[in-house]
CSV table of N, CA and C in Angstrom, one decimal:
chain,number,residue,atom,x,y,z
R,1,MET,N,-9.7,-18.1,24.5
R,1,MET,CA,-9.9,-16.7,24.1
R,1,MET,C,-9.8,-16.6,22.5
R,2,GLU,N,-10.7,-15.6,21.9
R,2,GLU,CA,-10.5,-15.2,20.7
R,2,GLU,C,-9.6,-14.5,20.1
R,3,LYS,N,-8.7,-14.8,19.2
R,3,LYS,CA,-7.7,-13.6,18.7
R,3,LYS,C,-8.4,-12.5,18.1
R,4,LYS,N,-8.3,-11.4,18.3
R,4,LYS,CA,-8.4,-10.3,17.8
R,4,LYS,C,-7.3,-9.2,17.1
R,5,TRP,N,-8.0,-8.6,16.3
R,5,TRP,CA,-6.8,-7.6,15.4
R,5,TRP,C,-6.8,-6.5,16.1
R,6,TYR,N,-5.1,-5.9,16.0
R,6,TYR,CA,-4.8,-5.2,16.7
R,6,TYR,C,-3.7,-4.1,15.6
R,7,VAL,N,-3.7,-2.9,15.5
R,7,VAL,CA,-2.7,-2.3,14.9
R,7,VAL,C,-1.3,-2.0,15.5
R,8,VAL,N,-0.5,-2.1,15.2
R,8,VAL,CA,1.0,-1.8,15.9
R,8,VAL,C,1.8,-0.6,14.9
R,9,HIS,N,2.1,0.1,15.5
R,9,HIS,CA,2.6,1.3,15.0
R,9,HIS,C,4.3,0.7,15.1
R,10,THR,N,4.8,1.1,13.7
R,10,THR,CA,6.5,0.8,13.6
R,10,THR,C,7.1,2.0,13.0
R,11,TYR,N,8.2,2.2,12.9
R,11,TYR,CA,8.8,2.9,12.2
R,11,TYR,C,8.4,2.8,10.8
R,12,SER,N,8.4,4.0,10.1
R,12,SER,CA,8.0,3.8,8.6
R,12,SER,C,9.1,3.2,7.7
R,13,GLY,N,8.7,2.5,6.7
R,13,GLY,CA,9.7,1.9,6.0
R,13,GLY,C,10.1,0.7,6.4
R,14,TYR,N,9.6,0.3,7.8
R,14,TYR,CA,10.2,-1.1,8.0
R,14,TYR,C,9.0,-2.1,8.5
R,15,GLU,N,8.0,-1.7,7.6
R,15,GLU,CA,6.7,-2.5,7.9
R,15,GLU,C,7.1,-4.3,7.8
R,16,GLN,N,7.6,-4.3,6.5
R,16,GLN,CA,8.1,-6.1,6.4
R,16,GLN,C,9.1,-6.3,7.0
R,17,LYS,N,10.1,-5.7,7.8
R,17,LYS,CA,10.8,-6.1,8.3
R,17,LYS,C,10.6,-6.6,9.5
R,18,VAL,N,9.6,-5.6,10.4
R,18,VAL,CA,8.8,-5.7,11.6
R,18,VAL,C,8.1,-7.2,11.5
R,19,LYS,N,7.3,-7.5,10.4
R,19,LYS,CA,6.4,-8.4,10.3
R,19,LYS,C,7.5,-9.7,10.3
R,20,GLU,N,8.5,-9.6,9.6
R,20,GLU,CA,9.4,-10.9,9.4
R,20,GLU,C,9.9,-11.4,11.1
R,21,VAL,N,10.4,-10.1,11.4
R,21,VAL,CA,11.1,-10.4,12.9
R,21,VAL,C,9.9,-10.7,14.0
R,22,LEU,N,9.0,-10.2,13.8
R,22,LEU,CA,7.7,-10.5,14.9
R,22,LEU,C,7.5,-12.1,14.6
R,23,GLU,N,7.2,-12.6,13.5
R,23,GLU,CA,6.9,-13.9,12.9
R,23,GLU,C,8.0,-14.9,13.8
R,24,GLU,N,9.4,-14.2,13.7
R,24,GLU,CA,10.6,-15.3,14.0
R,24,GLU,C,10.2,-15.2,15.7
R,25,ARG,N,10.0,-14.0,16.4
R,25,ARG,CA,9.9,-14.0,17.7
R,25,ARG,C,8.9,-15.1,18.2
R,26,VAL,N,7.7,-14.9,17.6
R,26,VAL,CA,6.7,-15.5,18.0
R,26,VAL,C,7.2,-17.3,18.1
R,27,LYS,N,7.7,-17.6,17.0
R,27,LYS,CA,8.4,-19.1,16.9
R,27,LYS,C,9.1,-19.2,17.9
R,28,THR,N,10.3,-18.3,18.1
R,28,THR,CA,11.1,-18.8,19.3
R,28,THR,C,10.8,-18.7,20.6
R,29,TYR,N,9.4,-18.0,20.8
R,29,TYR,CA,9.0,-17.9,22.2
R,29,TYR,C,7.9,-19.2,22.3
R,30,ASN,N,7.5,-19.9,21.1
R,30,ASN,CA,6.7,-20.9,21.2
R,30,ASN,C,5.4,-20.2,21.3
R,31,MET,N,5.0,-19.4,20.8
R,31,MET,CA,3.8,-18.4,21.3
R,31,MET,C,2.9,-18.5,20.1
R,32,GLU,N,3.0,-19.6,19.0
R,32,GLU,CA,2.3,-19.5,17.8
R,32,GLU,C,0.6,-19.9,18.0
R,33,ASP,N,0.6,-20.3,19.0
R,33,ASP,CA,-1.3,-20.7,19.1
R,33,ASP,C,-1.8,-19.2,20.0
R,34,GLN,N,-0.9,-18.5,20.2
R,34,GLN,CA,-1.5,-17.0,20.4
R,34,GLN,C,-1.5,-15.9,19.4
R,35,PHE,N,-0.8,-16.2,18.3
R,35,PHE,CA,-0.9,-15.3,17.3
R,35,PHE,C,-1.4,-15.9,16.1
R,36,GLY,N,-2.3,-15.1,15.1
R,36,GLY,CA,-2.6,-15.5,14.1
R,36,GLY,C,-1.9,-14.9,12.8
R,37,ASP,N,-2.7,-14.2,12.0
R,37,ASP,CA,-2.0,-13.5,10.8
R,37,ASP,C,-1.1,-11.9,11.1
R,38,ILE,N,-0.2,-11.7,10.4
R,38,ILE,CA,0.4,-10.6,10.7
R,38,ILE,C,0.2,-9.9,8.9
R,39,ILE,N,-0.3,-8.7,9.3
R,39,ILE,CA,-0.7,-8.2,7.6
R,39,ILE,C,0.3,-6.7,7.6
R,40,VAL,N,0.7,-6.4,6.5
R,40,VAL,CA,1.3,-5.2,6.0
R,40,VAL,C,0.7,-4.9,4.9
R,41,PRO,N,-0.5,-4.3,5.0
R,41,PRO,CA,-1.3,-3.8,3.9
R,41,PRO,C,-0.5,-3.0,2.7
R,42,SER,N,-0.4,-3.6,1.3
R,42,SER,CA,0.4,-2.8,0.4
R,42,SER,C,-0.2,-3.4,-1.1
R,43,GLU,N,0.1,-2.3,-1.7
R,43,GLU,CA,-0.3,-2.6,-3.2
R,43,GLU,C,0.7,-2.8,-4.5
R,44,VAL,N,0.6,-2.8,-5.4
R,44,VAL,CA,1.5,-3.1,-6.5
R,44,VAL,C,1.7,-1.9,-7.5
R,45,ILE,N,2.6,-1.1,-7.4
R,45,ILE,CA,2.7,0.0,-8.4
R,45,ILE,C,3.4,0.1,-9.4
R,46,MET,N,3.3,0.7,-10.6
R,46,MET,CA,4.1,0.9,-11.7
R,46,MET,C,5.0,2.0,-11.4
R,47,GLU,N,6.1,2.2,-11.8
R,47,GLU,CA,6.9,3.6,-11.7
R,47,GLU,C,7.8,3.5,-13.0
R,48,ARG,N,8.4,4.6,-13.2
R,48,ARG,CA,9.4,4.9,-14.2
R,48,ARG,C,10.6,5.1,-13.4
R,49,VAL,N,11.5,4.3,-13.7
R,49,VAL,CA,12.9,4.6,-13.1
R,49,VAL,C,14.0,4.9,-14.0
R,50,LYS,N,14.6,5.9,-14.1
R,50,LYS,CA,15.7,5.6,-15.4
R,50,LYS,C,15.3,5.4,-16.6
R,51,GLY,N,14.1,5.5,-16.8
R,51,GLY,CA,13.5,5.3,-18.3
R,51,GLY,C,12.9,3.9,-18.4
R,52,GLN,N,13.0,3.0,-17.3
R,52,GLN,CA,12.5,1.8,-17.2
R,52,GLN,C,11.1,1.8,-16.4
R,53,VAL,N,10.3,1.0,-16.8
R,53,VAL,CA,9.2,0.8,-16.1
R,53,VAL,C,9.4,-0.4,-15.1
R,54,LYS,N,9.0,-0.2,-13.9
R,54,LYS,CA,9.4,-1.2,-12.8
R,54,LYS,C,8.1,-1.2,-12.0
R,55,LYS,N,8.0,-2.5,-11.7
R,55,LYS,CA,6.8,-2.9,-10.5
R,55,LYS,C,7.6,-2.5,-9.0
R,56,SER,N,6.9,-2.2,-8.3
R,56,SER,CA,7.0,-2.1,-6.9
R,56,SER,C,6.0,-2.1,-5.9
R,57,GLN,N,6.3,-2.6,-4.6
R,57,GLN,CA,5.4,-2.7,-3.6
R,57,GLN,C,5.1,-1.4,-2.9
R,58,ARG,N,3.9,-0.8,-2.6
R,58,ARG,CA,3.7,0.5,-1.6
R,58,ARG,C,2.8,0.1,-0.6
R,59,THR,N,3.3,0.4,0.5
R,59,THR,CA,2.9,0.3,1.7
R,59,THR,C,1.4,1.2,1.8
R,60,ILE,N,0.2,0.8,2.3
R,60,ILE,CA,-1.0,1.6,2.0
R,60,ILE,C,-1.0,2.5,3.5
R,61,PHE,N,-0.5,1.8,4.3
R,61,PHE,CA,-0.6,2.6,5.8
R,61,PHE,C,0.9,2.5,6.2
R,62,PRO,N,1.6,3.6,5.8
R,62,PRO,CA,3.1,3.7,6.6
R,62,PRO,C,3.3,3.7,7.7
R,63,GLY,N,4.2,3.1,8.2
R,63,GLY,CA,4.2,2.9,9.7
R,63,GLY,C,3.3,2.0,10.4
R,64,TYR,N,2.3,1.3,10.0
R,64,TYR,CA,1.4,0.4,10.5
R,64,TYR,C,1.4,-1.0,10.2
R,65,ILE,N,1.2,-1.7,10.9
R,65,ILE,CA,0.9,-3.4,10.4
R,65,ILE,C,-0.3,-3.8,11.8
R,66,ILE,N,-1.0,-4.6,10.9
R,66,ILE,CA,-2.1,-5.2,11.6
R,66,ILE,C,-1.8,-6.8,12.0
R,67,VAL,N,-1.8,-6.9,13.4
R,67,VAL,CA,-1.7,-8.4,14.2
R,67,VAL,C,-2.7,-8.8,14.6
R,68,GLN,N,-2.9,-10.2,14.4
R,68,GLN,CA,-4.2,-11.0,15.1
R,68,GLN,C,-3.4,-11.9,16.2
R,69,MET,N,-3.9,-11.5,17.3
R,69,MET,CA,-3.5,-12.3,18.7
R,69,MET,C,-4.5,-12.2,20.0
R,70,ASP,N,-3.9,-13.2,20.8
R,70,ASP,CA,-4.5,-13.0,21.8
R,70,ASP,C,-4.0,-12.2,22.6
R,71,MET,N,-4.8,-11.1,23.2
R,71,MET,CA,-4.1,-10.0,24.1
R,71,MET,C,-4.1,-10.2,25.4
R,72,ASN,N,-2.8,-10.7,25.8
R,72,ASN,CA,-2.3,-10.6,27.3
R,72,ASN,C,-1.0,-10.1,27.5
R,73,GLU,N,-0.6,-10.1,28.9
R,73,GLU,CA,0.5,-9.7,29.0
R,73,GLU,C,2.0,-9.8,28.4
R,74,ASP,N,2.0,-11.2,28.1
R,74,ASP,CA,3.2,-11.8,27.4
R,74,ASP,C,3.2,-11.4,26.0
R,75,THR,N,1.8,-11.6,25.3
R,75,THR,CA,1.8,-11.3,23.9
R,75,THR,C,2.0,-9.7,23.7
R,76,TRP,N,1.5,-9.0,24.7
R,76,TRP,CA,1.9,-7.5,24.6
R,76,TRP,C,3.2,-7.2,24.7
R,77,TYR,N,3.8,-7.8,25.7
R,77,TYR,CA,5.3,-7.7,25.9
R,77,TYR,C,6.2,-8.0,24.5
R,78,LEU,N,5.8,-9.1,24.1
R,78,LEU,CA,6.8,-9.9,22.9
R,78,LEU,C,6.5,-8.7,21.8
R,79,VAL,N,5.3,-8.1,21.2
R,79,VAL,CA,4.9,-7.2,20.2
R,79,VAL,C,5.7,-6.1,20.7
R,80,ARG,N,5.6,-5.6,21.9
R,80,ARG,CA,5.8,-3.7,22.3
R,80,ARG,C,7.5,-4.0,22.1
R,81,ASN,N,8.4,-5.0,22.5
R,81,ASN,CA,9.5,-5.0,22.6
R,81,ASN,C,10.2,-6.0,21.3
R,82,THR,N,9.7,-5.4,20.2
R,82,THR,CA,9.8,-5.9,19.0
R,82,THR,C,10.9,-5.1,18.3
R,83,PRO,N,12.0,-5.0,17.9
R,83,PRO,CA,12.8,-4.1,17.4
R,83,PRO,C,11.7,-3.3,16.2
R,84,LYS,N,12.0,-2.0,16.2
R,84,LYS,CA,11.4,-0.9,15.2
R,84,LYS,C,9.7,-0.8,15.5
R,85,VAL,N,9.3,-1.3,16.6
R,85,VAL,CA,7.9,-1.2,17.1
R,85,VAL,C,8.0,-0.1,18.1
R,86,THR,N,6.9,0.8,17.6
R,86,THR,CA,6.8,1.8,18.7
R,86,THR,C,5.7,2.0,19.7
R,87,GLY,N,4.9,0.7,19.4
R,87,GLY,CA,3.5,0.7,20.1
R,87,GLY,C,2.4,0.1,19.5
R,88,PHE,N,1.2,0.0,20.1
R,88,PHE,CA,-0.2,-0.3,19.6
R,88,PHE,C,-0.8,1.0,19.6
R,89,VAL,N,-1.8,0.8,18.8
R,89,VAL,CA,-2.7,1.8,18.7
R,89,VAL,C,-3.7,1.9,19.6
R,90,GLY,N,-4.0,2.7,20.4
R,90,GLY,CA,-5.0,2.4,21.6
R,90,GLY,C,-4.6,3.2,22.7
R,91,TYR,N,-5.3,3.3,23.8
R,91,TYR,CA,-5.2,4.1,25.3
R,91,TYR,C,-3.9,3.7,26.0
R,92,GLY,N,-2.8,3.9,26.2
R,92,GLY,CA,-1.8,3.8,27.1
R,92,GLY,C,-1.3,2.2,26.8
R,93,MET,N,-1.5,1.7,27.9
R,93,MET,CA,-1.4,0.0,27.9
R,93,MET,C,-2.4,-1.0,27.4
R,94,LYS,N,-3.4,-0.1,26.8
R,94,LYS,CA,-4.7,-1.3,26.6
R,94,LYS,C,-4.9,-0.8,25.3
R,95,PRO,N,-4.3,-1.5,24.3
R,95,PRO,CA,-4.6,-1.4,22.9
R,95,PRO,C,-6.0,-1.7,22.5
R,96,THR,N,-6.6,-0.9,21.4
R,96,THR,CA,-8.0,-1.2,21.0
R,96,THR,C,-7.8,-2.2,19.6
R,97,PRO,N,-8.8,-2.9,20.1
R,97,PRO,CA,-8.9,-4.3,18.7
R,97,PRO,C,-9.7,-3.5,17.6
R,98,LEU,N,-9.5,-3.8,16.6
R,98,LEU,CA,-10.2,-3.5,15.2
R,98,LEU,C,-11.5,-4.2,15.3
R,99,PRO,N,-12.7,-3.5,14.8
R,99,PRO,CA,-13.8,-4.6,14.5
R,99,PRO,C,-13.5,-5.5,13.5
R,100,GLU,N,-14.1,-6.8,13.4
R,100,GLU,CA,-13.7,-7.8,12.3
R,100,GLU,C,-14.3,-7.4,11.1
R,101,GLU,N,-15.3,-6.7,11.0
R,101,GLU,CA,-15.9,-6.1,9.6
R,101,GLU,C,-14.7,-5.3,9.0
R,102,GLU,N,-14.0,-4.6,9.8
R,102,GLU,CA,-12.9,-3.5,9.3
R,102,GLU,C,-11.9,-4.3,8.5
R,103,ILE,N,-11.4,-5.2,9.3
R,103,ILE,CA,-10.5,-6.4,8.9
R,103,ILE,C,-11.1,-6.9,7.7
R,104,LYS,N,-12.2,-7.6,7.5
R,104,LYS,CA,-12.8,-8.2,6.1
R,104,LYS,C,-12.5,-7.2,5.1
R,105,ASP,N,-13.2,-6.0,5.4
R,105,ASP,CA,-13.2,-5.1,4.4
R,105,ASP,C,-11.4,-4.6,3.8
R,106,LEU,N,-10.9,-4.4,4.8
R,106,LEU,CA,-9.5,-4.3,4.3
R,106,LEU,C,-8.9,-5.7,3.5
R,107,VAL,N,-9.1,-6.7,4.1
R,107,VAL,CA,-8.4,-8.0,3.4
R,107,VAL,C,-9.0,-8.1,1.8
R,108,TYR,N,-10.2,-7.7,2.0
R,108,TYR,CA,-11.0,-7.9,0.8
R,108,TYR,C,-10.4,-6.7,-0.4
R,109,ALA,N,-10.4,-5.7,0.1
R,109,ALA,CA,-9.7,-4.7,-0.6
R,109,ALA,C,-8.5,-4.9,-1.2
R,110,ILE,N,-7.2,-5.5,-0.2
R,110,ILE,CA,-6.2,-5.8,-0.6
R,110,ILE,C,-6.0,-6.8,-1.8
R,111,GLN,N,-7.1,-8.1,-1.3
R,111,GLN,CA,-7.2,-9.0,-2.6
R,111,GLN,C,-7.7,-8.7,-3.8
R,112,GLU,N,-8.8,-7.8,-3.7
R,112,GLU,CA,-9.1,-7.4,-5.1
R,112,GLU,C,-8.1,-6.4,-5.9
R,113,GLY,N,-7.2,-5.8,-5.0
R,113,GLY,CA,-6.2,-5.0,-5.7
R,113,GLY,C,-5.0,-5.7,-6.1
R,114,LYS,N,-4.8,-6.7,-5.3
R,114,LYS,CA,-3.6,-7.9,-5.8
R,114,LYS,C,-3.4,-7.6,-7.6
R,115,GLY,N,-4.2,-8.0,-8.1
R,115,GLY,CA,-3.8,-8.4,-9.7
R,115,GLY,C,-3.9,-6.9,-10.2
R,116,LYS,N,-4.4,-5.7,-9.9
R,116,LYS,CA,-4.4,-4.7,-10.5
R,116,LYS,C,-3.3,-3.8,-10.1
R,117,ILE,N,-2.5,-3.2,-11.1
R,117,ILE,CA,-1.4,-2.4,-11.0
R,117,ILE,C,-1.7,-1.0,-11.2
R,118,LYS,N,-1.2,-0.4,-10.1
R,118,LYS,CA,-1.5,1.2,-9.9
R,118,LYS,C,-0.3,1.9,-10.5
R,119,PRO,N,-0.3,3.0,-11.0
R,119,PRO,CA,0.7,3.9,-11.6
R,119,PRO,C,1.5,4.7,-10.0
R,120,LYS,N,2.4,5.1,-10.0
R,120,LYS,CA,2.6,5.8,-8.8
R,120,LYS,C,2.5,7.2,-8.9
R,121,ILE,N,2.4,7.7,-10.1
R,121,ILE,CA,2.2,9.1,-10.4
R,121,ILE,C,0.7,9.2,-10.6
R,122,ARG,N,0.1,10.1,-9.9
R,122,ARG,CA,-1.2,10.6,-9.9
R,122,ARG,C,-1.6,11.9,-10.8
R,123,PHE,N,-2.4,11.7,-11.5
R,123,PHE,CA,-3.0,12.8,-12.4
R,123,PHE,C,-4.3,13.4,-12.4
R,124,ASP,N,-4.5,14.5,-12.3
R,124,ASP,CA,-5.6,15.2,-12.5
R,124,ASP,C,-6.2,15.8,-13.5
R,125,LYS,N,-7.6,16.1,-13.7
R,125,LYS,CA,-7.8,16.7,-14.8
R,125,LYS,C,-7.3,18.0,-15.0
R,126,GLY,N,-6.9,18.4,-16.1
R,126,GLY,CA,-6.2,19.8,-16.4
R,126,GLY,C,-4.8,19.6,-16.3
R,127,ASP,N,-4.1,18.5,-15.7
R,127,ASP,CA,-2.8,18.7,-15.7
R,127,ASP,C,-2.0,18.8,-16.7
R,128,SER,N,-1.0,19.5,-17.0
R,128,SER,CA,-0.3,19.4,-18.2
R,128,SER,C,0.8,18.3,-18.2
R,129,VAL,N,0.6,17.5,-19.4
R,129,VAL,CA,1.6,16.4,-19.5
R,129,VAL,C,2.3,16.4,-20.7
R,130,LYS,N,3.5,15.6,-20.6
R,130,LYS,CA,4.4,15.6,-21.9
R,130,LYS,C,4.0,13.9,-22.4
R,131,VAL,N,4.0,13.6,-23.7
R,131,VAL,CA,4.2,12.2,-23.8
R,131,VAL,C,5.6,11.9,-24.3
R,132,ILE,N,5.9,10.8,-23.2
R,132,ILE,CA,7.4,10.3,-23.5
R,132,ILE,C,7.6,9.1,-24.3
R,133,GLU,N,6.6,8.4,-24.8
R,133,GLU,CA,6.5,7.1,-25.4
R,133,GLU,C,5.3,7.2,-26.3
R,134,GLY,N,5.9,6.3,-27.7
R,134,GLY,CA,4.8,6.0,-28.3
R,134,GLY,C,4.7,7.0,-29.7
R,135,PRO,N,3.9,6.5,-30.5
R,135,PRO,CA,4.0,7.7,-31.9
R,135,PRO,C,3.6,9.2,-31.4
R,136,PHE,N,3.4,9.6,-30.3
R,136,PHE,CA,2.9,10.9,-29.9
R,136,PHE,C,4.1,11.5,-29.1
R,137,SER,N,5.2,11.1,-28.9
R,137,SER,CA,6.4,11.3,-28.4
R,137,SER,C,6.7,12.7,-28.2
R,138,ASN,N,7.0,13.4,-27.2
R,138,ASN,CA,7.4,14.7,-27.2
R,138,ASN,C,6.2,15.8,-27.5
R,139,PHE,N,5.2,15.3,-27.9
R,139,PHE,CA,3.9,16.1,-28.0
R,139,PHE,C,3.4,16.7,-26.4
R,140,THR,N,2.9,18.0,-25.8
R,140,THR,CA,2.4,18.3,-24.7
R,140,THR,C,0.9,18.6,-25.0
R,141,GLY,N,0.4,18.5,-23.8
R,141,GLY,CA,-1.2,18.4,-24.0
R,141,GLY,C,-1.8,18.5,-22.4
R,142,SER,N,-2.9,18.4,-22.1
R,142,SER,CA,-3.6,18.6,-20.9
R,142,SER,C,-4.5,17.2,-20.5
R,143,VAL,N,-4.4,16.9,-19.3
R,143,VAL,CA,-5.4,15.9,-19.2
R,143,VAL,C,-6.8,16.2,-19.1
R,144,GLU,N,-7.6,15.4,-20.1
R,144,GLU,CA,-9.1,15.4,-20.0
R,144,GLU,C,-10.0,14.7,-19.5
R,145,GLU,N,-9.5,13.5,-19.2
R,145,GLU,CA,-10.1,12.4,-18.4
R,145,GLU,C,-9.4,11.4,-18.0
R,146,ILE,N,-9.5,10.6,-16.7
R,146,ILE,CA,-8.7,9.5,-16.2
R,146,ILE,C,-9.5,8.5,-15.7
R,147,LYS,N,-8.9,7.4,-16.6
R,147,LYS,CA,-9.6,6.1,-16.6
R,147,LYS,C,-8.5,5.1,-15.6
R,148,PRO,N,-8.7,5.2,-14.1
R,148,PRO,CA,-7.7,4.6,-13.3
R,148,PRO,C,-8.1,2.7,-13.5
R,149,GLU,N,-9.2,2.6,-13.8
R,149,GLU,CA,-9.7,1.2,-13.8
R,149,GLU,C,-8.9,0.5,-15.1
R,150,LYS,N,-8.4,1.3,-16.1
R,150,LYS,CA,-8.0,0.4,-17.2
R,150,LYS,C,-6.2,1.4,-17.2
R,151,GLY,N,-5.8,2.2,-16.5
R,151,GLY,CA,-4.7,2.8,-16.5
R,151,GLY,C,-4.5,3.6,-17.7
R,152,LYS,N,-5.5,4.4,-18.2
R,152,LYS,CA,-5.5,5.2,-19.2
R,152,LYS,C,-6.0,6.5,-18.8
R,153,VAL,N,-5.4,7.6,-19.8
R,153,VAL,CA,-5.7,8.9,-19.7
R,153,VAL,C,-6.0,9.3,-21.0
R,154,LYS,N,-7.0,10.2,-20.9
R,154,LYS,CA,-7.7,10.9,-22.3
R,154,LYS,C,-6.9,12.2,-22.1
R,155,VAL,N,-5.8,12.7,-23.3
R,155,VAL,CA,-4.9,13.7,-23.2
R,155,VAL,C,-5.4,14.5,-24.4
R,156,LEU,N,-5.5,16.1,-24.5
R,156,LEU,CA,-5.8,16.7,-25.5
R,156,LEU,C,-4.5,17.3,-25.9
R,157,LEU,N,-4.3,16.9,-27.2
R,157,LEU,CA,-3.0,16.9,-27.6
R,157,LEU,C,-3.2,18.1,-28.8
R,158,ASN,N,-2.2,19.0,-29.2
R,158,ASN,CA,-2.1,19.9,-30.5
R,158,ASN,C,-1.4,19.5,-31.5
R,159,ILE,N,-2.4,18.6,-32.4
R,159,ILE,CA,-1.5,18.0,-33.4
R,159,ILE,C,-2.1,19.0,-34.8
R,160,PHE,N,-1.0,19.2,-35.5
R,160,PHE,CA,-1.2,20.2,-36.8
R,160,PHE,C,-2.3,21.3,-36.8
R,161,GLY,N,-2.2,22.0,-35.6
R,161,GLY,CA,-3.0,23.0,-35.1
R,161,GLY,C,-4.3,22.8,-34.3
R,162,ARG,N,-4.9,21.4,-34.6
R,162,ARG,CA,-5.8,21.3,-34.0
R,162,ARG,C,-5.8,20.3,-32.5
R,163,THR,N,-6.9,20.7,-31.8
R,163,THR,CA,-6.7,19.7,-30.6
R,163,THR,C,-7.2,18.6,-30.7
R,164,THR,N,-6.7,17.5,-30.4
R,164,THR,CA,-7.2,16.1,-30.5
R,164,THR,C,-7.1,15.3,-29.3
R,165,PRO,N,-8.3,14.4,-29.2
R,165,PRO,CA,-8.3,13.8,-27.8
R,165,PRO,C,-7.3,12.3,-28.1
R,166,VAL,N,-6.5,12.1,-27.3
R,166,VAL,CA,-5.9,11.1,-27.6
R,166,VAL,C,-5.5,10.1,-26.2
R,167,GLU,N,-6.1,8.9,-26.2
R,167,GLU,CA,-6.2,7.8,-25.3
R,167,GLU,C,-4.8,7.5,-25.0
R,168,LEU,N,-4.1,7.4,-23.9
R,168,LEU,CA,-2.6,6.9,-23.8
R,168,LEU,C,-2.7,6.2,-22.3
R,169,ASP,N,-1.6,5.4,-22.3
R,169,ASP,CA,-1.4,4.5,-21.0
R,169,ASP,C,-0.6,5.4,-19.9
R,170,PHE,N,-0.8,5.4,-18.6
R,170,PHE,CA,-0.4,6.1,-17.5
R,170,PHE,C,1.2,6.3,-17.9
R,171,MET,N,1.8,5.2,-18.3
R,171,MET,CA,3.5,5.2,-18.3
R,171,MET,C,4.0,5.8,-19.4
R,172,GLN,N,2.9,6.2,-20.6
R,172,GLN,CA,3.2,6.8,-21.6
R,172,GLN,C,3.4,8.3,-21.5
R,173,ILE,N,3.0,8.9,-20.3
R,173,ILE,CA,3.2,10.3,-20.1
R,173,ILE,C,3.7,10.8,-19.0
R,174,GLU,N,4.2,12.1,-18.8
R,174,GLU,CA,4.7,12.4,-17.4
R,174,GLU,C,4.2,13.8,-17.1
R,175,LYS,N,4.0,14.2,-16.0
R,175,LYS,CA,3.6,15.7,-15.5
R,175,LYS,C,4.6,16.4,-16.0
R,176,MET,N,4.3,17.8,-16.3
R,176,MET,CA,5.3,18.9,-16.7
R,176,MET,C,5.6,19.7,-15.6
């Protein structure tokens, strides 16, 4: 039987722990041949904590992991009775497998985003911001343009009585 992909609902914030425990349970019960990959879709983000810039992982779908497995009574029971698992996505006792194309797209998107670091704070055009780092420190302005692929924003600052567009890094500004 071919392994299919299923979405498993977990306690939010415990996705990585559930993955580790599930992998351990699969080994303990000698069911490696009935399971494939277990994915916790996540991305790397940058955030400012106490003035320091830190990288961290953010789960894309909080409360969900994706498991490749042969669905039968034993595998269903093993996953369903893993601590912090609340169930499968689907109807009652019959989980719905995800189409293979969706999984390929998801895995591709995760792989594409692995090298790209995203800021935790999202900015919108027109947001009031304060520059917290660099030569324009303590200046305030408004967001004119957002360049997420570069991690930059164009901010209109009032310098010497004139509005001047300045391109800054996401980490150099904060919302007011």
